Amino acid sequence: MPPAQSIPFWQSLTVSSTKSLGIVAIIALVVLYSLPWLHKQRLLASIPAIGPTNPISFYRFRTSTFHANARAIVEEAARKHRIFRVPQVYGWHIVVSEKQYIDDLRKAPDDYATFSDAMEEMMLVRYLLGPTLNKNHYTTEIIKHQLARNLPNLFPDIREETLVAVENKIPLTEDWIKLPAYGIVVQIIAQITNRILVGVPLCRNKDFLNLNIGFTMEVNTGKRKLQQYPDLLRPLVAKYFTSVPQRIEQALQFLRPFIEEKEQKLKDYGKDYPDKAETFLSWIVDEAQGEERSPIKLTNRILMLNFGAIHTSSSTFTHALYELAARPQYIPALREEVETVVKRYGWSKMALIHMNKLDSLFKETQRLNGHGCLSVTRMALKEFIFSDGTRIPKGTIMSAASAIPHLNDEVYPDPKTFDPFRFAKIREKEGQGTSNQFVATNNDYLAFGHGKHACPGRFFAANELKLMMAHIISTYDIKLEQDGVKPPNQWFGLSCMPNPRGSILFRRRRD
Ligand code: HEM
C-alpha cells in the first residue's frame, strides 16, 4: 500500500467541524473578554451596595430615588459602613468614610489612582475637548509653581480688577438695592479670574466672560448627551450634537490675536520680552510643547481653567455672603480686622495673610457648604488595594464622604453650628500656625481635596475671595431679603451649590 499522504490540517476539516471550531473560538473570545468583567463584579460584590444591584432596578434607583436624595443616602451609609458603593451613570462609585481609607486615597501614587482620570470618566472631556488634556498636566504644574510664586506680584492686578468689577456690578446706592447673589458674584469672579488668566482687555470683555461662564453648563449638558451613546458614536455626537465645538471656535476667535502676538514676541526676544504681561496665557505660550502649542489647544487650556475656577470660587463666595448676611452681628469684627490689618500692611498679600477672621469665615463656609458630599475623588488605574486589603477593580471611581470628617464633633465641637470665627479662635490659641488656614487640607478638612491632587488653585482662590469680601464689607452694608434666613442650598445628586435664585441687598456703608 502506498504510504498515507500527509495533508494540511485545514484541508482535513469538514464543513461541520469548521462550524464547531468557529463556535468554540467565539465562546473562547466571549469568555476571554468576560473574565475581567466577571473579576470586576466579583470584587465589587464584596463591598456593600446602596440600592439594588440588578441592572433594571439599579437604573431606576439611580435616576430617581438616589438622584433626589443622594446627600442623605450617602451620609447615612457613611455612618454605617467604612466603605460602600453608590450607583452612578458610569457604574458603581466607591465611597469611603474612615481616615485610614482617606489616607490610602491621598497617598496613592499616580500610576495607581488619579483625580484627572476620574474627572475624565465623569465629564467625558476627551470627546468634548480632545484627548490630550488628560494626558499632559503642564498647566497644573504652572498653577502649582508659577501662579503660586507670583501671587504677591499679581496682588495689585487682582485688587485693581476687584475694584473695577465690584463697582461695575454693585452700584453704590444710598438705599438698599436687591441683586441676584450668584448672578453678580459669578460675573465678578469671572472678571477677576480672567485678569490673571488672560489679562486686560479680554478680562473685561463681556462676551468672552459670558462664554466662559456658560461653558461649564454646556460641557455638563454635552456630557449628559454623550452618556446616552456608546463609545463608538460619542465623537460624532460631541461634534454635531453639542454646542461645545462652536463655543471652542468662538473662544479661539477671542484668543487668537493675543496668542499670535505672544508667540511673535517669544520668537523675537525670548521668554523675557519687554512689557510682558504676567498672565496664565503668557506662561502657557512659553511652556507648551509640540501639538500643545497650537492656538486651539491653548484655547482649550484657558477654557478648562475657567471651567475649574469660576463656578467653584463663585459658589464658595456666594455661600459665604449668604452666611454672613444671615449673621450681620459678625460684620463689625470683620471690618475692624480689615481696617487694622490694612493700616499696618497696606492692601497687600501680607495683609490678607493676617486677616484670620476673614480666612476663618471662608473655611467654615466650606466645611458646612462644600461643593458636594464627596471629595478626594480618584480613579483606580490598576487594581487598587486599600490598607485593610479591600480590593477595588481597575477603572472604578472612588471618593471620601466629606460630611463624616466635617461633622466630627471630636474635631469640631457643636459641628452643625456655623461659627464664622471657629478656625480663627483655634489659631489664636495655637499661634499664627498654618494648619488651620483656609487653604490647609488634612483628613478632617476635605473641601479642597487632599494629598497629591489637592486643588492647586486654592492659594489664588483664597486671595481672590478674601480680597473681594474685604472690599465688599468695607464699602457696603449687606443683608438678606428675610433677616437671618439663608436661601437653602441646592443639591443636584451628589453636588451642592448656593441657591441660584437667592438675593442680597446692598447699600453704601453707613457706620
Ligand atoms: C474655592 C475655589 C475652589 C475649590 C473649592 C476647588 C476645589 C477643588 C477640589 C475639591 C479638587 C480635587 C482635589 C482632590 O481630589 O484631592 C480640585 C482640583 C483642581 N483644581 Fe480646584 N478648586 C477651587 C478653585 C480652583 C482654581 C481657582 C483653580 C485654577 C486656577 C483650580 C484648579 C484645579 C485643578 C487644575 C485641579 C486638579 C488638580 C490635579 O489633578 O492634581 N481650582 N479643586
Coordinates of N, CA and C in Angstrom, one line a residue, residues 252-407:
L252 N -11.6 80.7 20.5 CA -10.4 80.8 19.7 C -10.3 82.2 19.0
Q253 N -11.5 82.6 18.5 CA -11.5 83.9 17.8 C -11.1 85.0 18.8
F254 N -11.5 84.9 20.1 CA -11.1 85.9 21.0 C -9.6 85.8 21.3
L255 N -9.1 84.6 21.5 CA -7.8 84.4 22.0 C -6.7 84.5 20.9
R256 N -7.1 84.2 19.7 CA -6.0 84.0 18.6 C -5.1 85.2 18.5
P257 N -5.6 86.5 18.4 CA -4.7 87.6 18.3 C -3.7 87.7 19.4
F258 N -4.1 87.4 20.6 CA -3.2 87.5 21.8 C -2.2 86.4 21.8
I259 N -2.6 85.2 21.4 CA -1.7 84.1 21.3 C -0.6 84.4 20.2
E260 N -1.1 84.9 19.0 CA -0.1 85.2 18.0 C 0.9 86.3 18.3
E261 N 0.3 87.3 19.0 CA 1.2 88.4 19.4 C 2.3 87.8 20.4
K262 N 1.9 87.0 21.4 CA 2.8 86.5 22.4 C 3.8 85.6 21.7
E263 N 3.4 84.8 20.7 CA 4.3 83.9 20.0 C 5.4 84.7 19.3
Q264 N 4.9 85.7 18.6 CA 5.8 86.6 17.8 C 6.9 87.1 18.8
K265 N 6.5 87.7 19.9 CA 7.4 88.3 20.9 C 8.4 87.2 21.4
L266 N 7.9 86.1 21.7 CA 8.7 85.0 22.2 C 9.8 84.6 21.2
K267 N 9.4 84.6 19.9 CA 10.3 84.3 18.8 C 11.4 85.4 18.7
D268 N 10.9 86.7 18.8 CA 11.8 87.8 18.6 C 12.8 88.0 19.8
Y269 N 12.3 87.9 21.0 CA 13.1 88.3 22.2 C 13.3 87.2 23.2
G270 N 12.7 86.0 23.0 CA 12.9 85.0 24.1 C 11.8 85.3 25.2
K271 N 11.9 84.4 26.2 CA 10.8 84.5 27.3 C 10.7 85.8 28.0
D272 N 11.8 86.5 28.2 CA 11.7 87.8 28.9 C 11.6 89.0 28.0
Y273 N 10.5 89.0 27.2 CA 10.4 90.1 26.3 C 9.9 91.4 27.0
P274 N 10.1 92.6 26.4 CA 9.7 93.8 27.0 C 8.2 93.9 27.2
D275 N 7.8 94.5 28.3 CA 6.4 94.7 28.7 C 5.6 93.4 28.7
K276 N 6.2 92.3 29.1 CA 5.5 91.1 29.1 C 4.5 91.1 30.2
A277 N 3.2 90.8 29.9 CA 2.2 90.7 30.9 C 2.3 89.4 31.6
E278 N 2.3 89.4 33.0 CA 2.4 88.1 33.7 C 0.9 87.6 33.8
T279 N 0.6 86.8 32.8 CA -0.8 86.2 32.8 C -0.5 84.7 32.5
F280 N -1.6 83.9 32.8 CA -1.5 82.5 32.5 C -1.3 82.2 31.0
L281 N -1.9 83.0 30.2 CA -1.8 82.8 28.8 C -0.3 83.0 28.3
S282 N 0.4 84.0 28.9 CA 1.8 84.2 28.5 C 2.6 83.0 29.0
W283 N 2.3 82.5 30.2 CA 3.0 81.3 30.7 C 2.8 80.1 29.9
I284 N 1.6 79.8 29.4 CA 1.4 78.6 28.7 C 1.9 78.7 27.3
V285 N 1.9 79.9 26.7 CA 2.6 80.1 25.4 C 4.1 79.8 25.6
D286 N 4.7 80.2 26.7 CA 6.1 79.9 27.0 C 6.4 78.4 27.1
E287 N 5.5 77.7 27.8 CA 5.8 76.4 28.2 C 5.2 75.2 27.3
A288 N 4.2 75.5 26.6 CA 3.5 74.4 25.8 C 4.5 73.8 24.8
Q289 N 4.5 72.5 24.7 CA 5.4 71.7 23.8 C 4.6 71.0 22.7
G290 N 5.2 70.9 21.6 CA 4.6 70.0 20.5 C 3.3 70.5 20.1
E291 N 2.3 69.5 20.0 CA 1.0 69.9 19.5 C 0.2 70.8 20.5
E292 N 0.7 70.8 21.7 CA 0.0 71.7 22.7 C 0.2 73.2 22.4
R293 N 1.2 73.5 21.4 CA 1.4 74.9 21.1 C 0.4 75.5 20.2
S294 N -0.4 74.6 19.5 CA -1.4 75.2 18.6 C -2.4 76.1 19.3
P295 N -2.9 77.1 18.5 CA -3.8 78.0 19.2 C -5.1 77.3 19.7
I296 N -5.5 76.3 19.1 CA -6.8 75.6 19.5 C -6.5 74.9 20.8
K297 N -5.3 74.2 21.0 CA -5.0 73.5 22.2 C -4.8 74.6 23.4
L298 N -4.2 75.7 23.0 CA -4.0 76.7 24.1 C -5.4 77.3 24.5
T299 N -6.3 77.4 23.5 CA -7.6 77.9 23.9 C -8.3 76.9 24.8
N300 N -8.2 75.6 24.5 CA -8.9 74.6 25.3 C -8.4 74.7 26.7
R301 N -7.1 74.9 26.9 CA -6.5 75.0 28.2 C -7.1 76.2 29.0
I302 N -7.3 77.3 28.3 CA -7.9 78.5 29.0 C -9.3 78.2 29.4
L303 N -10.0 77.6 28.5 CA -11.4 77.2 28.7 C -11.5 76.3 29.9
M304 N -10.6 75.3 30.0 CA -10.7 74.3 31.1 C -10.3 74.9 32.4
L305 N -9.4 75.9 32.4 CA -9.0 76.6 33.7 C -10.2 77.4 34.2
N306 N -10.9 78.1 33.2 CA -12.1 78.8 33.6 C -13.1 77.8 34.2
F307 N -13.2 76.7 33.5 CA -14.2 75.6 34.0 C -13.9 75.2 35.4
G308 N -12.6 75.0 35.8 CA -12.2 74.6 37.1 C -12.3 75.7 38.1
A309 N -12.2 77.0 37.7 CA -12.0 78.1 38.6 C -13.3 78.9 38.9
I310 N -14.1 79.2 37.9 CA -15.1 80.2 38.0 C -16.2 79.7 39.0
H311 N -16.9 78.6 38.7 CA -18.0 78.2 39.5 C -17.7 77.7 40.9
T312 N -16.5 77.1 41.0 CA -16.1 76.7 42.4 C -15.9 77.9 43.3
S313 N -15.2 78.9 42.8 CA -14.9 80.1 43.6 C -16.2 80.9 43.8
S314 N -17.0 81.0 42.7 CA -18.3 81.7 42.9 C -19.2 81.1 43.9
S315 N -19.3 79.8 43.9 CA -20.1 79.1 44.9 C -19.7 79.4 46.3
T316 N -18.3 79.2 46.5 CA -17.8 79.5 47.9 C -18.1 80.9 48.3
F317 N -17.9 81.9 47.4 CA -18.1 83.3 47.8 C -19.6 83.5 48.1
T318 N -20.5 83.0 47.2 CA -21.9 83.2 47.4 C -22.4 82.6 48.8
H319 N -21.9 81.4 49.0 CA -22.3 80.7 50.3 C -21.8 81.7 51.5
A320 N -20.6 82.2 51.4 CA -20.0 83.0 52.5 C -20.9 84.3 52.6
L321 N -21.2 84.8 51.5 CA -22.0 86.1 51.5 C -23.4 85.8 52.2
Y322 N -24.0 84.7 51.8 CA -25.3 84.4 52.4 C -25.1 84.2 53.9
E323 N -24.1 83.4 54.3 CA -23.9 83.1 55.7 C -23.7 84.3 56.5
L324 N -22.9 85.2 56.0 CA -22.5 86.5 56.7 C -23.8 87.4 56.8
A325 N -24.5 87.5 55.7 CA -25.7 88.4 55.7 C -26.7 87.9 56.6
A326 N -26.7 86.5 56.8 CA -27.7 85.9 57.8 C -27.3 86.2 59.2
R327 N -26.0 86.6 59.4 CA -25.5 86.9 60.8 C -24.7 88.2 60.8
P328 N -25.5 89.3 60.6 CA -24.8 90.6 60.5 C -24.0 91.0 61.7
Q329 N -24.3 90.4 62.9 CA -23.6 90.7 64.1 C -22.1 90.5 64.0
Y330 N -21.6 89.7 63.0 CA -20.2 89.4 62.9 C -19.5 90.4 62.0
I331 N -20.3 91.2 61.3 CA -19.6 92.2 60.3 C -18.7 93.2 61.0
P332 N -19.1 93.8 62.1 CA -18.2 94.8 62.7 C -16.8 94.3 63.0
A333 N -16.8 93.0 63.6 CA -15.5 92.4 63.9 C -14.6 92.2 62.7
L334 N -15.3 91.8 61.6 CA -14.5 91.6 60.3 C -14.0 93.0 59.8
R335 N -14.9 94.0 59.8 CA -14.4 95.3 59.3 C -13.3 95.8 60.1
E336 N -13.3 95.6 61.4 CA -12.3 96.1 62.3 C -11.0 95.4 62.0
E337 N -11.1 94.1 61.7 CA -9.9 93.3 61.4 C -9.3 93.8 60.1
V338 N -10.1 94.0 59.1 CA -9.6 94.5 57.8 C -9.0 95.9 57.9
E339 N -9.6 96.8 58.7 CA -9.0 98.1 58.8 C -7.7 98.1 59.6
T340 N -7.6 97.3 60.7 CA -6.4 97.3 61.4 C -5.3 96.7 60.6
V341 N -5.6 95.6 59.9 CA -4.5 95.0 59.2 C -4.0 95.8 58.0
V342 N -5.0 96.5 57.3 CA -4.6 97.3 56.1 C -3.8 98.5 56.6
K343 N -4.2 99.0 57.8 CA -3.4 100.2 58.3 C -1.9 99.8 58.5
R344 N -1.7 98.5 58.9 CA -0.4 98.0 59.2 C 0.4 97.6 57.9
Y345 N -0.3 96.9 57.0 CA 0.4 96.3 55.9 C 0.0 96.9 54.5
G346 N -0.9 97.8 54.5 CA -1.4 98.3 53.3 C -2.3 97.2 52.6
W347 N -2.9 97.5 51.4 CA -3.6 96.5 50.7 C -2.5 95.6 50.0
S348 N -2.2 94.5 50.6 CA -1.2 93.6 50.1 C -1.5 92.2 50.4
K349 N -0.7 91.3 49.8 CA -0.9 89.9 50.1 C -0.6 89.6 51.6
M350 N 0.4 90.4 52.1 CA 0.7 90.2 53.6 C -0.5 90.6 54.4
A351 N -1.2 91.6 54.0 CA -2.4 92.0 54.8 C -3.4 90.8 54.8
L352 N -3.6 90.2 53.6 CA -4.6 89.1 53.5 C -4.2 87.9 54.5
I353 N -2.9 87.7 54.6 CA -2.4 86.6 55.4 C -2.8 86.9 56.9
H354 N -2.8 88.2 57.3 CA -3.2 88.5 58.7 C -4.7 88.6 58.9
M355 N -5.5 88.5 57.9 CA -7.0 88.6 58.1 C -7.5 87.2 58.6
N356 N -7.2 86.8 59.8 CA -7.6 85.5 60.3 C -9.1 85.2 60.4
K357 N -9.8 86.3 60.8 CA -11.3 86.1 61.0 C -11.9 85.9 59.6
L358 N -11.4 86.7 58.6 CA -12.0 86.5 57.3 C -11.6 85.2 56.7
D359 N -10.4 84.7 56.9 CA -9.9 83.4 56.5 C -10.8 82.3 57.1
S360 N -11.1 82.5 58.4 CA -11.9 81.5 59.1 C -13.4 81.5 58.5
L361 N -13.9 82.6 58.2 CA -15.3 82.7 57.6 C -15.3 81.8 56.4
F362 N -14.3 81.8 55.5 CA -14.4 81.0 54.3 C -14.2 79.5 54.6
K363 N -13.3 79.3 55.6 CA -13.0 77.9 55.9 C -14.3 77.2 56.5
E364 N -14.9 78.0 57.4 CA -16.2 77.4 58.0 C -17.3 77.3 56.9
T365 N -17.3 78.3 56.0 CA -18.3 78.2 54.9 C -18.2 76.9 54.1
Q366 N -16.9 76.6 53.8 CA -16.7 75.4 53.0 C -16.9 74.1 53.8
R367 N -16.6 74.2 55.1 CA -16.8 73.0 56.0 C -18.3 72.6 55.9
L368 N -19.2 73.6 56.0 CA -20.6 73.2 56.1 C -21.3 73.3 54.7
N369 N -20.7 74.0 53.7 CA -21.3 74.1 52.4 C -20.3 73.7 51.3
G370 N -19.9 72.5 51.3 CA -18.9 72.1 50.3 C -19.5 72.1 48.9
H371 N -18.8 71.6 48.0 CA -19.3 71.6 46.6 C -20.1 70.3 46.3
G372 N -20.2 69.5 47.4 CA -20.9 68.2 47.3 C -20.6 67.4 48.4
C373 N -21.1 66.1 48.4 CA -20.9 65.3 49.6 C -19.7 64.4 49.4
L374 N -19.0 64.5 48.3 CA -17.8 63.6 48.1 C -16.6 64.5 47.8
S375 N -15.4 64.0 48.2 CA -14.1 64.7 47.9 C -13.0 63.6 47.7
V376 N -11.8 64.1 47.4 CA -10.6 63.2 47.2 C -11.0 62.1 46.2
T377 N -11.6 62.5 45.1 CA -12.0 61.6 44.1 C -10.9 61.1 43.2
R378 N -10.8 59.8 43.0 CA -9.7 59.2 42.2 C -10.2 58.1 41.4
M379 N -9.6 57.8 40.3 CA -9.9 56.6 39.5 C -8.8 55.6 39.7
A380 N -9.2 54.3 39.9 CA -8.2 53.3 40.1 C -7.6 52.9 38.7
L381 N -6.3 53.1 38.5 CA -5.8 52.8 37.1 C -5.3 51.4 37.0
K382 N -5.1 50.8 38.2 CA -4.8 49.3 38.3 C -5.7 48.9 39.4
E383 N -5.7 47.6 39.7 CA -6.5 47.1 40.9 C -5.9 47.8 42.1
F384 N -6.8 48.5 42.9 CA -6.4 49.3 44.0 C -6.7 48.5 45.3
I385 N -5.6 48.4 46.1 CA -5.8 47.7 47.3 C -5.7 48.6 48.5
F386 N -6.8 48.8 49.3 CA -6.7 49.6 50.5 C -5.9 48.9 51.5
S387 N -5.5 49.7 52.6 CA -4.5 49.1 53.5 C -5.1 48.0 54.4
D388 N -6.5 47.8 54.4 CA -7.0 46.7 55.1 C -7.2 45.5 54.2
G389 N -6.7 45.6 52.9 CA -6.8 44.5 52.0 C -8.0 44.6 51.1
T390 N -8.9 45.5 51.2 CA -10.1 45.6 50.3 C -9.6 45.9 48.9
R391 N -10.1 45.1 48.0 CA -9.6 45.3 46.6 C -10.6 46.0 45.7
I392 N -10.2 47.0 45.0 CA -11.1 47.7 44.1 C -10.7 47.5 42.7
P393 N -11.6 47.1 41.8 CA -11.2 46.8 40.4 C -10.7 48.0 39.6
K394 N -9.8 47.7 38.7 CA -9.3 48.8 37.8 C -10.5 49.5 37.1
G395 N -10.3 50.8 37.0 CA -11.4 51.5 36.3 C -12.5 52.0 37.1
T396 N -12.4 51.8 38.5 CA -13.5 52.2 39.4 C -13.2 53.6 39.9
I397 N -14.2 54.4 40.1 CA -14.0 55.7 40.7 C -14.3 55.6 42.2
M398 N -13.4 56.3 43.0 CA -13.5 56.2 44.5 C -13.5 57.6 45.0
S399 N -14.2 57.8 46.2 CA -14.1 59.1 46.8 C -14.3 59.0 48.3
A400 N -14.0 60.1 49.1 CA -14.3 60.1 50.5 C -15.6 60.9 50.7
A401 N -16.3 60.4 51.7 CA -17.6 61.1 52.1 C -17.2 62.3 53.0
S402 N -17.2 63.5 52.5 CA -16.6 64.6 53.3 C -17.4 65.0 54.6
A403 N -18.7 64.7 54.6 CA -19.5 65.1 55.8 C -19.0 64.4 57.0
I404 N -18.5 63.2 56.9 CA -18.1 62.4 58.1 C -17.0 63.2 58.8
P405 N -15.8 63.6 58.2 CA -14.9 64.4 58.9 C -15.4 65.8 59.2
H406 N -16.2 66.4 58.3 CA -16.6 67.8 58.5 C -17.6 67.9 59.7
L407 N -18.3 66.9 60.0 CA -19.2 67.0 61.1 C -18.8 66.1 62.3

